[in-house]
Amino acid sequence: MYKNVATGALTIGAAMLLSSTSAMASAFALNTQSAEALGAATAGASATQATPGNAYFNPASIVGIDGSESSFSIIGVFNDTSYENAEGLLLGTVPVAGETSGEAVIGDGVFPTGTFATKLSDRVFAGVAIYAPFGFNTSYDDNSVMRYHGTFSQVVSGSLSPILGIQIADGWAIAGGPRLQYLDIDIEGATDAAGAAAALLMDGSIPGTDDSFFDISADDWDLGYSFGIQGTLGNGIQIGASFSSKVEHDLEGDVEFDISQSTAAQNLAMAAGLFQDGPITSPFTTPANIQFGAIVPVSNQTRLLASAVQTRWSSFDQLLTDFESPLQPDEVITQNWKNSWSGALGVETELTARDTVRVGAMYEDDPVNPDFSSPRVPGAKRVWIAAGYSRDLSERATLQLAASYVFSDEQPVNQSGAYPENLLRGALSSDVQINALLLGLGIDWRF
């Protein structure tokens, strides 16, 4: 039994490490954790009992299995994103020259996740789950009007969650455990070196005519936790609730400045000690979330599904890069996001003893503060439409298929040049469009 646990964890982990993890998300929290859940737009996912594949939504989902089970999903995200009408202004007077529109702002991605769970006794269950809870990337050309506010931004994450579950009464279960989370960031952008020289009265440089570029990379491991409860009410109604904590990372890494093509940056490096490669640190907090779910039978074959999730984005107040060099000012990007809610409804029907179909829709609120909307992490209110299919291939194996399309309104990017942090980045406005197609494949295996 314990050999099965180790083998399952190592298999899932190896698959995850071989994958790409950057794509469109709700802000940068991912809803790509289970092919079965994706098929109903995650409706009811936190209330599904004896379903290890949905342990991300509620760790109590591992309770009630018979023997040992594994669940592995791989979800591809294919984005259709663009920006247009970009306008920038440096030092309040000089328009930013460059591309004002572009496509493929957010990259595609492939997300593997998996869970292995086993029954230790009649009432005690254990498992391990591996997720990619957060991730995104955005990119703009080096000559885009957006360049001073970011040319490339990427967050990659992975988490390992041991779970202990207990059936506390007939139909009722609790479960929880620690969550070891890895986070890696890569941030690239342009610096208006000519504008910096002009602001320091070093010469007669014209802002926006001489750029240098930088690349910041950092990573960290840190610890959080999650726990959940599930139960069965009268008439077979299943309910569930779970909480996942925020994780406070202290990222450590390096910055590299490319000043080889910038005369102004080279002069600033010699005269003021700016643009020196070296270590950096950056605090970065991923948010807590609270999930609720319900499954309501309407017949022997059909069930209504519902979910509500609050993601506590208020912990994401700024992106701060602290340079070890005392001569290099900190890089600050204010966020001041708000807590946001999403809600999902769906229906699931057993067509035969082996075949189940489900459909669902989800609405996600936008946590981004419109006064600080950034091209690095553009926000949007989103609507998900999804459909899924499950087939029992044998007594041991179940195939999961899912597809979802995500719609969003055109969202404005708004950065005021009056903010002190934008002294050299300048003012920026633009419109960003984000849509995506998600395709999921999963295999559940009972040992």
Coordinates of N, CA and C in Angstrom, one line a residue, residues 202-397:
M202 N 21.6 65.3 -16.8 CA 22.9 64.9 -17.2 C 23.3 65.4 -18.6
D203 N 22.3 65.4 -19.5 CA 22.5 65.9 -20.8 C 21.2 66.3 -21.4
G204 N 21.2 66.5 -22.7 CA 20.0 66.9 -23.4 C 19.2 65.8 -24.0
S205 N 19.3 64.6 -23.4 CA 18.6 63.4 -24.0 C 17.1 63.6 -24.1
I206 N 16.5 63.1 -25.1 CA 15.0 63.2 -25.3 C 14.4 61.8 -24.8
P207 N 13.5 61.9 -23.8 CA 12.9 60.7 -23.3 C 12.3 59.8 -24.4
G208 N 12.4 58.5 -24.3 CA 11.9 57.5 -25.2 C 12.8 57.3 -26.4
T209 N 14.0 57.8 -26.5 CA 14.8 57.6 -27.7 C 16.0 56.7 -27.4
D210 N 16.2 56.2 -26.2 CA 17.3 55.4 -25.9 C 17.0 54.5 -24.7
D211 N 16.7 53.2 -25.0 CA 16.2 52.3 -24.0 C 17.2 51.3 -23.7
S212 N 17.2 50.9 -22.4 CA 17.9 49.7 -22.0 C 16.9 48.7 -21.5
F213 N 17.3 47.4 -21.3 CA 16.4 46.3 -20.9 C 16.9 45.6 -19.7
F214 N 16.0 45.0 -19.0 CA 16.4 44.2 -17.8 C 15.6 42.9 -17.7
D215 N 16.1 42.0 -17.0 CA 15.5 40.6 -16.8 C 15.7 40.3 -15.3
I216 N 14.5 40.1 -14.6 CA 14.5 39.7 -13.2 C 14.0 38.3 -13.1
S217 N 14.7 37.4 -12.5 CA 14.2 36.1 -12.2 C 14.5 35.7 -10.8
A218 N 13.5 35.1 -10.2 CA 13.6 34.7 -8.7 C 12.6 33.5 -8.5
D219 N 12.9 32.8 -7.4 CA 12.0 31.7 -7.0 C 12.1 31.5 -5.5
D220 N 11.2 30.6 -5.0 CA 11.1 30.3 -3.6 C 10.2 29.1 -3.4
W221 N 10.5 28.3 -2.3 CA 9.6 27.3 -1.7 C 9.0 27.9 -0.4
D222 N 7.7 27.7 -0.2 CA 7.2 28.1 1.1 C 5.9 27.2 1.4
L223 N 5.4 27.4 2.6 CA 4.4 26.4 3.1 C 3.1 27.1 3.4
G224 N 2.0 26.5 3.0 CA 0.6 26.9 3.4 C -0.1 25.6 3.9
Y225 N -1.4 25.7 3.8 CA -2.3 24.6 4.3 C -3.6 24.7 3.7
S226 N -4.4 23.6 3.7 CA -5.8 23.5 3.3 C -6.5 22.5 4.1
F227 N -7.8 22.7 4.2 CA -8.7 21.8 4.9 C -10.1 21.9 4.4
G228 N -10.9 20.9 4.6 CA -12.3 20.9 4.0 C -13.2 20.0 4.8
I229 N -14.5 20.1 4.5 CA -15.5 19.3 5.1 C -16.5 19.0 4.1
Q230 N -17.1 17.8 4.1 CA -18.2 17.4 3.2 C -19.2 16.6 4.0
G231 N -20.5 16.7 3.6 CA -21.5 16.0 4.2 C -22.7 15.7 3.3
T232 N -23.6 14.8 3.8 CA -24.8 14.5 3.1 C -26.0 14.9 3.9
L233 N -26.9 15.7 3.3 CA -28.1 16.1 4.0 C -29.3 15.2 3.6
G234 N -30.5 15.6 4.0 CA -31.6 14.9 3.5 C -31.8 14.9 2.0
N235 N -32.5 13.9 1.5 CA -32.8 13.7 0.1 C -31.5 13.6 -0.7
G236 N -30.4 13.1 -0.1 CA -29.2 12.9 -0.8 C -28.4 14.1 -1.3
I237 N -28.7 15.3 -0.7 CA -28.0 16.5 -1.1 C -26.6 16.5 -0.5
Q238 N -25.6 16.7 -1.3 CA -24.2 16.7 -0.8 C -23.7 18.1 -0.8
I239 N -23.0 18.5 0.3 CA -22.5 19.8 0.4 C -21.0 19.7 0.8
G240 N -20.3 20.8 0.5 CA -18.8 20.8 0.8 C -18.3 22.2 1.0
A241 N -17.3 22.4 1.8 CA -16.7 23.7 2.0 C -15.2 23.5 2.2
S242 N -14.3 24.3 1.8 CA -12.9 24.2 2.0 C -12.3 25.6 2.1
F243 N -11.1 25.5 2.7 CA -10.3 26.8 2.8 C -8.8 26.4 2.5
S244 N -8.2 27.2 1.6 CA -6.8 27.1 1.3 C -6.1 28.4 1.7
S245 N -5.0 28.3 2.5 CA -4.4 29.5 3.0 C -3.6 30.3 2.0
K246 N -3.3 31.6 2.2 CA -2.4 32.3 1.4 C -1.0 31.7 1.7
V247 N -0.1 32.0 0.8 CA 1.3 31.5 1.0 C 2.2 32.8 0.7
E248 N 3.0 33.1 1.7 CA 3.8 34.3 1.6 C 5.3 33.9 1.3
H249 N 5.6 34.2 0.0 CA 6.9 33.8 -0.5 C 7.9 35.0 -0.3
D250 N 9.1 34.7 0.0 CA 10.3 35.6 -0.1 C 11.2 35.2 -1.2
L251 N 10.9 35.7 -2.4 CA 11.6 35.2 -3.6 C 13.0 35.8 -3.6
E252 N 14.0 35.0 -4.0 CA 15.4 35.4 -4.2 C 15.8 35.1 -5.6
G253 N 16.6 36.0 -6.2 CA 17.1 35.7 -7.5 C 18.1 36.8 -7.9
D254 N 18.1 37.1 -9.2 CA 19.1 38.0 -9.8 C 18.4 38.9 -10.8
V255 N 19.1 40.1 -11.1 CA 18.7 40.9 -12.1 C 19.8 41.1 -13.1
E256 N 19.5 41.1 -14.4 CA 20.5 41.3 -15.4 C 20.1 42.5 -16.2
F257 N 21.0 43.5 -16.4 CA 20.7 44.7 -17.2 C 21.4 44.6 -18.5
D258 N 20.8 44.8 -19.6 CA 21.4 44.9 -20.9 C 21.5 46.4 -21.3
I259 N 22.7 46.9 -21.2 CA 22.9 48.3 -21.5 C 23.9 48.4 -22.7
S260 N 24.1 47.3 -23.4 CA 25.1 47.3 -24.5 C 24.7 48.2 -25.7
Q261 N 23.4 48.4 -25.9 CA 22.9 49.2 -27.0 C 22.4 50.6 -26.5
S262 N 22.7 50.9 -25.3 CA 22.1 52.2 -24.8 C 23.3 53.1 -24.3
T263 N 23.5 54.1 -25.0 CA 24.6 55.1 -24.6 C 24.2 55.8 -23.3
A264 N 22.9 56.2 -23.1 CA 22.4 56.8 -21.9 C 22.6 55.9 -20.7
A265 N 22.2 54.7 -20.9 CA 22.4 53.7 -19.7 C 23.8 53.5 -19.3
Q266 N 24.7 53.5 -20.3 CA 26.1 53.3 -20.0 C 26.6 54.5 -19.3
N267 N 26.2 55.7 -19.7 CA 26.6 56.9 -19.0 C 26.1 56.9 -17.5
L268 N 24.8 56.5 -17.3 CA 24.2 56.5 -16.0 C 25.0 55.4 -15.1
A269 N 25.4 54.3 -15.7 CA 26.1 53.3 -15.0 C 27.4 53.8 -14.5
M270 N 28.1 54.6 -15.3 CA 29.4 55.1 -14.9 C 29.3 56.3 -13.9
A271 N 28.3 57.1 -14.2 CA 28.2 58.4 -13.4 C 27.4 58.2 -12.1
A272 N 26.4 57.3 -12.1 CA 25.5 57.2 -10.9 C 25.5 55.7 -10.4
G273 N 26.2 54.8 -11.0 CA 26.2 53.4 -10.4 C 24.9 52.7 -10.7
L274 N 24.1 53.1 -11.6 CA 22.9 52.4 -11.9 C 23.1 51.2 -12.8
F275 N 22.1 50.4 -13.0 CA 22.1 49.2 -13.9 C 23.2 48.3 -13.7
Q276 N 23.4 47.9 -12.4 CA 24.4 46.9 -12.0 C 23.8 45.5 -11.8
D277 N 24.2 44.5 -12.5 CA 23.7 43.2 -12.3 C 24.0 42.8 -10.8
G278 N 23.0 41.9 -10.3 CA 23.3 41.4 -8.9 C 22.0 40.8 -8.3
P279 N 22.1 40.4 -7.1 CA 21.0 39.7 -6.4 C 19.8 40.7 -6.1
I280 N 18.6 40.1 -6.1 CA 17.4 40.8 -5.7 C 16.6 39.9 -4.8
T281 N 15.7 40.6 -4.1 CA 14.7 39.9 -3.3 C 13.3 40.5 -3.6
S282 N 12.3 39.7 -3.4 CA 10.9 40.2 -3.8 C 9.9 39.4 -3.0
P283 N 9.1 40.1 -2.1 CA 8.0 39.4 -1.4 C 6.8 39.2 -2.4
F284 N 6.2 38.0 -2.3 CA 5.1 37.7 -3.3 C 4.1 36.8 -2.6
T285 N 2.9 37.3 -2.4 CA 1.9 36.5 -1.7 C 0.8 36.0 -2.6
T286 N 0.6 34.6 -2.6 CA -0.5 34.1 -3.4 C -1.7 34.0 -2.4
P287 N -2.9 34.2 -3.0 CA -4.1 34.4 -2.1 C -4.7 33.2 -1.5
A288 N -5.4 33.4 -0.4 CA -6.2 32.3 0.2 C -7.5 32.3 -0.6
N289 N -8.2 31.1 -0.5 CA -9.5 31.0 -1.1 C -10.4 30.2 -0.3
I290 N -11.7 30.5 -0.4 CA -12.8 29.7 0.3 C -13.7 29.2 -0.7
Q291 N -14.0 27.9 -0.7 CA -14.9 27.3 -1.7 C -16.1 26.6 -1.1
F292 N -17.2 26.7 -1.7 CA -18.5 26.1 -1.3 C -19.0 25.4 -2.5
G293 N -19.7 24.2 -2.2 CA -20.3 23.5 -3.3 C -21.5 22.7 -2.8
A294 N -22.4 22.3 -3.8 CA -23.5 21.5 -3.5 C -23.9 20.7 -4.7
I295 N -24.4 19.5 -4.4 CA -24.9 18.6 -5.5 C -26.3 18.1 -5.1
V296 N -27.3 18.4 -5.9 CA -28.7 18.2 -5.6 C -29.3 17.2 -6.5
P297 N -29.6 16.0 -6.1 CA -30.2 15.0 -7.0 C -31.6 15.4 -7.4
V298 N -31.9 15.3 -8.7 CA -33.3 15.6 -9.2 C -34.0 14.3 -9.7
S299 N -33.2 13.3 -9.9 CA -33.7 12.0 -10.3 C -32.6 11.0 -10.0
N300 N -32.8 9.7 -10.3 CA -31.8 8.7 -10.0 C -30.6 8.9 -10.9
Q301 N -30.8 9.6 -12.0 CA -29.7 9.7 -13.0 C -29.1 11.2 -13.1
T302 N -29.8 12.1 -12.6 CA -29.5 13.5 -12.9 C -29.3 14.3 -11.6
R303 N -28.3 15.2 -11.6 CA -27.9 16.0 -10.4 C -27.6 17.4 -10.9
L304 N -28.1 18.4 -10.0 CA -27.8 19.8 -10.2 C -26.5 20.1 -9.4
L305 N -25.6 20.9 -10.0 CA -24.3 21.2 -9.4 C -24.2 22.7 -9.2
A306 N -23.6 23.1 -8.1 CA -23.4 24.5 -7.8 C -22.1 24.8 -7.0
S307 N -21.5 25.9 -7.2 CA -20.3 26.3 -6.5 C -20.2 27.8 -6.4
A308 N -19.5 28.2 -5.3 CA -19.2 29.6 -5.1 C -17.8 29.6 -4.5
V309 N -16.9 30.5 -5.0 CA -15.6 30.6 -4.5 C -15.2 32.1 -4.3
Q310 N -14.6 32.4 -3.1 CA -14.0 33.7 -2.9 C -12.5 33.5 -2.9
T311 N -11.9 34.3 -3.7 CA -10.4 34.4 -3.7 C -10.0 35.7 -3.1
R312 N -9.1 35.6 -2.1 CA -8.8 36.8 -1.2 C -7.6 37.5 -1.8
W313 N -7.9 38.2 -2.9 CA -6.8 38.9 -3.7 C -6.4 40.1 -3.0
S314 N -7.0 40.6 -1.9 CA -6.6 41.8 -1.2 C -5.2 41.7 -0.6
S315 N -4.6 40.5 -0.5 CA -3.3 40.3 -0.1 C -2.3 40.7 -1.2
F316 N -2.7 40.8 -2.4 CA -1.8 41.2 -3.5 C -1.9 42.7 -3.7
D317 N -1.0 43.4 -2.9 CA -1.1 44.8 -2.9 C 0.0 45.5 -3.8
Q318 N 1.1 44.8 -4.0 CA 2.1 45.4 -4.9 C 3.1 44.3 -5.3
L319 N 3.8 44.6 -6.4 CA 5.0 43.8 -6.8 C 6.2 44.7 -6.5
L320 N 7.1 44.2 -5.6 CA 8.2 44.9 -5.2 C 9.5 44.1 -5.5
T321 N 10.4 44.8 -6.1 CA 11.8 44.2 -6.3 C 12.8 45.0 -5.6
D322 N 13.5 44.4 -4.6 CA 14.5 45.1 -3.8 C 15.8 44.7 -4.3
F323 N 16.6 45.7 -4.9 CA 17.9 45.4 -5.5 C 18.9 45.5 -4.4
E324 N 19.9 44.5 -4.4 CA 20.9 44.6 -3.4 C 21.8 45.8 -3.5
S325 N 22.0 46.3 -4.7 CA 22.7 47.5 -4.9 C 22.0 48.7 -4.3
P326 N 22.6 49.4 -3.4 CA 21.9 50.6 -2.8 C 21.7 51.7 -3.7
L327 N 22.4 51.7 -4.9 CA 22.3 52.8 -5.8 C 21.1 52.6 -6.8
Q328 N 20.5 51.4 -6.8 CA 19.5 51.1 -7.8 C 18.1 51.2 -7.0
P329 N 17.3 52.2 -7.4 CA 16.0 52.3 -6.7 C 15.1 51.0 -6.8
D330 N 14.3 50.7 -5.8 CA 13.4 49.6 -5.8 C 12.5 49.7 -7.0
E331 N 12.1 48.6 -7.6 CA 11.1 48.5 -8.6 C 9.7 48.2 -7.9
V332 N 8.8 49.1 -8.1 CA 7.5 49.0 -7.4 C 6.4 49.1 -8.4
I333 N 5.5 48.1 -8.4 CA 4.3 48.1 -9.2 C 3.1 47.9 -8.3
T334 N 2.3 49.0 -8.1 CA 1.1 48.9 -7.2 C 0.0 48.1 -7.8
Q335 N -0.6 47.3 -7.0 CA -1.8 46.5 -7.5 C -3.1 46.8 -6.8
N336 N -3.1 46.7 -5.4 CA -4.2 47.0 -4.6 C -5.5 46.3 -5.1
W337 N -5.4 45.0 -5.3 CA -6.5 44.2 -5.8 C -7.5 44.0 -4.7
K338 N -8.7 43.6 -5.1 CA -9.8 43.4 -4.1 C -10.1 41.9 -4.1
N339 N -10.8 41.4 -3.0 CA -11.3 40.1 -3.0 C -12.4 39.9 -4.1
S340 N -12.4 38.7 -4.7 CA -13.4 38.5 -5.7 C -14.1 37.2 -5.6
W341 N -15.3 37.1 -6.2 CA -16.1 35.9 -6.2 C -16.3 35.3 -7.6
S342 N -16.5 34.0 -7.6 CA -16.9 33.3 -8.8 C -18.1 32.4 -8.4
G343 N -19.0 32.2 -9.4 CA -20.1 31.3 -9.1 C -20.3 30.4 -10.3
A344 N -20.7 29.1 -10.1 CA -20.9 28.2 -11.2 C -22.1 27.3 -11.0
L345 N -22.8 27.0 -12.0 CA -24.0 26.2 -12.0 C -23.8 25.1 -13.1
G346 N -24.3 23.9 -12.9 CA -24.2 22.9 -13.9 C -25.2 21.8 -13.6
V347 N -25.2 20.8 -14.5 CA -26.0 19.6 -14.4 C -25.2 18.4 -14.9
E348 N -25.5 17.3 -14.3 CA -24.8 16.0 -14.6 C -25.8 14.9 -14.8
T349 N -25.7 14.2 -15.9 CA -26.7 13.1 -16.1 C -26.0 11.8 -16.5
E350 N -26.4 10.7 -15.9 CA -25.9 9.4 -16.3 C -26.7 8.9 -17.5
L351 N -26.1 8.8 -18.7 CA -26.8 8.3 -19.9 C -27.0 6.8 -19.8
T352 N -26.0 6.1 -19.3 CA -26.0 4.7 -19.2 C -25.3 4.4 -17.9
A353 N -25.1 3.1 -17.5 CA -24.4 2.7 -16.3 C -22.9 3.1 -16.5
R354 N -22.4 3.3 -17.7 CA -21.0 3.6 -17.9 C -20.7 5.0 -18.4
D355 N -21.8 5.7 -18.8 CA -21.5 7.0 -19.5 C -22.2 8.1 -18.8
T356 N -21.5 9.2 -18.5 CA -22.0 10.4 -17.8 C -21.6 11.6 -18.6
V357 N -22.6 12.6 -18.8 CA -22.3 13.8 -19.4 C -22.6 14.9 -18.4
R358 N -21.9 16.1 -18.6 CA -22.2 17.2 -17.7 C -21.9 18.5 -18.5
V359 N -22.6 19.5 -18.1 CA -22.4 20.9 -18.7 C -22.5 21.9 -17.5
G360 N -21.9 23.0 -17.7 CA -21.8 24.0 -16.7 C -21.4 25.4 -17.2
A361 N -21.7 26.4 -16.4 CA -21.3 27.8 -16.7 C -20.8 28.4 -15.4
M362 N -19.8 29.3 -15.6 CA -19.2 30.0 -14.4 C -19.0 31.5 -14.8
Y363 N -19.3 32.3 -13.8 CA -19.0 33.7 -13.9 C -17.9 34.1 -12.9
E364 N -16.9 34.8 -13.3 CA -15.8 35.2 -12.5 C -15.7 36.8 -12.4
D365 N -15.7 37.3 -11.2 CA -15.5 38.7 -11.1 C -14.0 39.1 -11.3
D366 N -13.8 40.4 -11.5 CA -12.4 40.8 -11.8 C -11.8 41.5 -10.5
P367 N -10.7 40.9 -10.0 CA -10.2 41.5 -8.8 C -9.3 42.7 -9.0
V368 N -9.0 43.1 -10.2 CA -8.0 44.1 -10.5 C -8.5 45.5 -10.2
N369 N -7.7 46.3 -9.5 CA -8.1 47.7 -9.2 C -8.0 48.5 -10.5
P370 N -9.1 49.1 -11.1 CA -9.0 49.7 -12.4 C -8.0 50.9 -12.4
D371 N -7.7 51.5 -11.2 CA -6.8 52.6 -11.1 C -5.3 52.2 -11.3
F372 N -5.1 50.9 -11.2 CA -3.7 50.4 -11.4 C -3.6 49.2 -12.3
S373 N -4.6 49.1 -13.2 CA -4.6 48.0 -14.2 C -3.3 48.0 -15.0
S374 N -2.6 46.9 -15.0 CA -1.3 46.8 -15.6 C -1.3 45.8 -16.8
P375 N -0.5 46.1 -17.8 CA -0.4 45.1 -18.9 C 0.3 43.8 -18.5
R376 N 1.0 43.8 -17.3 CA 1.7 42.6 -16.9 C 0.6 41.5 -16.5
V377 N -0.4 42.0 -15.8 CA -1.5 41.0 -15.4 C -2.8 41.7 -15.7
P378 N -3.3 41.7 -16.9 CA -4.5 42.4 -17.2 C -5.7 41.6 -16.6
G379 N -6.7 42.3 -16.1 CA -7.8 41.7 -15.5 C -9.0 41.6 -16.4
A380 N -10.0 40.9 -16.0 CA -11.2 40.8 -16.8 C -12.3 40.1 -16.1
K381 N -13.6 40.5 -16.3 CA -14.7 39.7 -15.8 C -14.9 38.6 -16.9
R382 N -15.1 37.3 -16.5 CA -15.1 36.2 -17.4 C -16.3 35.3 -17.3
V383 N -16.7 34.8 -18.3 CA -17.8 33.8 -18.4 C -17.3 32.5 -19.0
W384 N -17.4 31.4 -18.3 CA -17.0 30.1 -18.8 C -18.2 29.2 -19.2
I385 N -18.1 28.6 -20.4 CA -19.1 27.7 -20.8 C -18.4 26.3 -21.0
A386 N -18.9 25.2 -20.4 CA -18.2 24.0 -20.4 C -19.1 22.8 -20.6
A387 N -18.5 21.7 -21.2 CA -19.1 20.4 -21.3 C -18.1 19.3 -21.0
G388 N -18.6 18.2 -20.5 CA -17.7 17.1 -20.2 C -18.4 15.8 -20.3
Y389 N -17.5 14.7 -20.4 CA -18.0 13.4 -20.7 C -17.1 12.4 -19.9
S390 N -17.7 11.5 -19.2 CA -17.0 10.4 -18.4 C -17.5 9.1 -18.9
R391 N -16.5 8.2 -19.1 CA -16.9 6.8 -19.5 C -16.1 5.8 -18.6
D392 N -16.7 4.9 -18.0 CA -16.1 3.8 -17.3 C -15.5 2.8 -18.4
L393 N -14.2 2.8 -18.5 CA -13.6 1.9 -19.5 C -13.6 0.4 -19.0
S394 N -13.5 0.3 -17.7 CA -13.5 -1.0 -17.0 C -13.9 -0.8 -15.5
E395 N -13.8 -1.8 -14.7 CA -14.1 -1.7 -13.3 C -13.0 -0.8 -12.7
R396 N -11.8 -0.7 -13.3 CA -10.7 0.0 -12.7 C -10.5 1.4 -13.3
A397 N -10.9 1.6 -14.5 CA -10.5 2.9 -15.2 C -11.7 3.7 -15.7

